[in-house]
Amino acid sequence: FVGTSGKSFSGDIAIDDISVKTCLITPLCNDKDFMCLTTPKCITPYKVCNFYDDCGDSTDENSCGDCDFERDYCGWTSPENYRLWARFRGSTFTNGTGPDTDHTTGKANGFYMLFEAHLGVRQGEQ
């Protein structure tokens, strides 16, 4: 994906047209964690399909599916103590930030996920 930064502290983060895969949780980790295939490691579900190789062998990123957010959230959730992402379309609330159109459709009525970065984070958020 492509990212651009603004000229001031105000900004937004928007993503669209990503691949998110369904990954299996093995019984060798606790029932909520994901077990990496070739490395003896258990990771939290939030690290599975997050576009970063947390396992070191890519098994946490190998079985992710496609999502363009046009129909729904595709199972996208924000973990506890994290600022919430929102399914959004059109221009953002902050003038001069974010996309004017959706990456998938090229139109203002297409959906993408938005994180209002200009709001900052509260203590305990990541």
mmCIF file of C-alpha atoms in Angstrom, residues 1-114:
data_model
loop_
_atom_site.group_PDB
_atom_site.id
_atom_site.type_symbol
_atom_site.label_atom_id
_atom_site.label_comp_id
_atom_site.label_asym_id
_atom_site.label_seq_id
_atom_site.Cartn_x
_atom_site.Cartn_y
_atom_site.Cartn_z
ATOM 1 C CA PHE A 1 0.000 0.000 0.000
ATOM 2 C CA VAL A 2 1.011 3.640 -0.223
ATOM 3 C CA GLY A 3 1.315 6.104 2.639
ATOM 4 C CA THR A 4 1.732 9.867 2.548
ATOM 5 C CA SER A 5 2.440 12.243 5.375
ATOM 6 C CA GLY A 6 1.051 15.723 5.777
ATOM 7 C CA LYS A 7 2.831 18.945 6.590
ATOM 8 C CA SER A 8 1.522 19.286 10.151
ATOM 9 C CA PHE A 9 0.614 17.127 13.128
ATOM 10 C CA SER A 10 -2.910 16.582 11.743
ATOM 11 C CA GLY A 11 -3.467 13.442 9.770
ATOM 12 C CA ASP A 12 -5.399 10.259 9.185
ATOM 13 C CA ILE A 13 -4.510 6.707 8.343
ATOM 14 C CA ALA A 14 -6.682 4.881 5.799
ATOM 15 C CA ILE A 15 -6.264 1.401 4.338
ATOM 16 C CA ASP A 16 -8.121 -0.427 1.604
ATOM 17 C CA ASP A 17 -7.934 -3.461 -0.637
ATOM 18 C CA ILE A 18 -5.952 -5.656 1.762
ATOM 19 C CA SER A 19 -5.621 -9.408 2.110
ATOM 20 C CA VAL A 20 -6.725 -10.947 5.403
ATOM 21 C CA LYS A 21 -6.505 -14.705 5.773
ATOM 22 C CA THR A 22 -8.162 -17.187 8.068
ATOM 23 C CA CYS A 23 -5.457 -18.814 10.146
ATOM 24 C CA LEU A 24 -5.795 -21.916 12.296
ATOM 25 C CA ILE A 25 -5.181 -21.909 16.040
ATOM 26 C CA THR A 26 -3.489 -25.106 17.161
ATOM 27 C CA PRO A 27 -4.191 -26.884 20.433
ATOM 28 C CA LEU A 28 -0.514 -26.605 21.526
ATOM 29 C CA CYS A 29 -0.985 -22.924 22.383
ATOM 30 C CA ASN A 30 -3.739 -21.713 24.663
ATOM 31 C CA ASP A 31 -7.133 -21.660 22.957
ATOM 32 C CA LYS A 32 -6.851 -17.956 22.049
ATOM 33 C CA ASP A 33 -3.301 -17.888 20.629
ATOM 34 C CA PHE A 34 -1.856 -18.881 17.261
ATOM 35 C CA MET A 35 1.025 -21.371 17.116
ATOM 36 C CA CYS A 36 3.710 -20.671 14.544
ATOM 37 C CA LEU A 37 4.464 -23.632 12.292
ATOM 38 C CA THR A 38 8.275 -23.931 12.255
ATOM 39 C CA THR A 39 9.231 -21.769 15.222
ATOM 40 C CA PRO A 40 8.255 -22.736 18.796
ATOM 41 C CA LYS A 41 6.216 -19.628 19.356
ATOM 42 C CA CYS A 42 2.644 -18.661 20.243
ATOM 43 C CA ILE A 43 1.360 -15.231 19.223
ATOM 44 C CA THR A 44 -1.830 -13.335 20.015
ATOM 45 C CA PRO A 45 -4.613 -13.405 17.391
ATOM 46 C CA TYR A 46 -4.077 -9.675 16.777
ATOM 47 C CA LYS A 47 -0.659 -10.457 15.302
ATOM 48 C CA VAL A 48 -2.102 -12.924 12.763
ATOM 49 C CA CYS A 49 -2.683 -11.444 9.302
ATOM 50 C CA ASN A 50 -1.307 -8.029 10.317
ATOM 51 C CA PHE A 51 1.129 -7.752 7.367
ATOM 52 C CA TYR A 52 4.147 -8.428 9.607
ATOM 53 C CA ASP A 53 5.937 -11.760 10.010
ATOM 54 C CA ASP A 54 5.595 -12.133 13.778
ATOM 55 C CA CYS A 55 6.437 -15.861 13.656
ATOM 56 C CA GLY A 56 9.651 -15.501 11.658
ATOM 57 C CA ASP A 57 8.456 -18.185 9.225
ATOM 58 C CA SER A 58 5.480 -16.269 7.732
ATOM 59 C CA THR A 59 2.931 -18.839 8.960
ATOM 60 C CA ASP A 60 0.965 -16.056 10.657
ATOM 61 C CA GLU A 61 0.583 -14.330 7.264
ATOM 62 C CA ASN A 62 0.267 -17.269 4.813
ATOM 63 C CA SER A 63 -3.450 -18.077 4.976
ATOM 64 C CA CYS A 64 -5.031 -14.633 4.820
ATOM 65 C CA GLY A 65 -7.934 -13.835 2.429
ATOM 66 C CA ASP A 66 -8.873 -10.768 0.444
ATOM 67 C CA CYS A 67 -10.978 -7.873 1.708
ATOM 68 C CA ASP A 68 -11.828 -4.531 0.124
ATOM 69 C CA PHE A 69 -14.339 -3.432 2.839
ATOM 70 C CA GLU A 70 -17.075 -2.818 0.253
ATOM 71 C CA ARG A 71 -19.598 -5.166 1.940
ATOM 72 C CA ASP A 72 -18.592 -5.196 5.601
ATOM 73 C CA TYR A 73 -15.740 -5.062 8.118
ATOM 74 C CA CYS A 74 -14.449 -8.496 6.940
ATOM 75 C CA GLY A 75 -13.961 -9.468 10.568
ATOM 76 C CA TRP A 76 -11.654 -6.483 11.170
ATOM 77 C CA THR A 77 -11.571 -5.609 14.863
ATOM 78 C CA SER A 78 -9.562 -3.322 17.108
ATOM 79 C CA PRO A 79 -7.950 -4.985 20.130
ATOM 80 C CA GLU A 80 -8.624 -3.691 23.655
ATOM 81 C CA ASN A 81 -6.779 -0.475 24.528
ATOM 82 C CA TYR A 82 -6.364 0.434 20.856
ATOM 83 C CA ARG A 83 -8.035 3.355 19.137
ATOM 84 C CA LEU A 84 -10.884 2.053 16.991
ATOM 85 C CA TRP A 85 -10.703 1.824 13.236
ATOM 86 C CA ALA A 86 -13.902 2.767 11.398
ATOM 87 C CA ARG A 87 -15.324 1.633 8.068
ATOM 88 C CA PHE A 88 -15.603 4.894 6.155
ATOM 89 C CA ARG A 89 -16.228 6.355 2.708
ATOM 90 C CA GLY A 90 -15.640 9.741 1.112
ATOM 91 C CA SER A 91 -13.483 12.509 2.521
ATOM 92 C CA THR A 92 -12.356 12.390 6.138
ATOM 93 C CA PHE A 93 -13.447 14.696 8.948
ATOM 94 C CA THR A 94 -10.141 16.544 8.895
ATOM 95 C CA ASN A 95 -9.812 18.882 5.919
ATOM 96 C CA GLY A 96 -6.901 18.044 3.619
ATOM 97 C CA THR A 97 -6.246 14.540 4.991
ATOM 98 C CA GLY A 98 -7.202 11.033 3.971
ATOM 99 C CA PRO A 99 -8.403 9.768 0.608
ATOM 100 C CA ASP A 100 -11.161 11.460 -1.383
ATOM 101 C CA THR A 101 -11.991 8.210 -3.147
ATOM 102 C CA ASP A 102 -11.867 4.492 -2.437
ATOM 103 C CA HIS A 103 -8.846 2.582 -3.821
ATOM 104 C CA THR A 104 -10.951 -0.366 -4.990
ATOM 105 C CA THR A 105 -13.726 1.481 -6.829
ATOM 106 C CA GLY A 106 -11.993 4.796 -7.534
ATOM 107 C CA LYS A 107 -15.172 6.550 -6.376
ATOM 108 C CA ALA A 108 -16.159 8.518 -3.267
ATOM 109 C CA ASN A 109 -18.905 6.005 -2.394
ATOM 110 C CA GLY A 110 -16.468 3.088 -1.901
ATOM 111 C CA PHE A 111 -15.445 1.976 1.594
ATOM 112 C CA TYR A 112 -12.074 1.847 3.358
ATOM 113 C CA MET A 113 -10.893 1.563 6.969
ATOM 114 C CA LEU A 114 -10.007 4.833 8.699
#
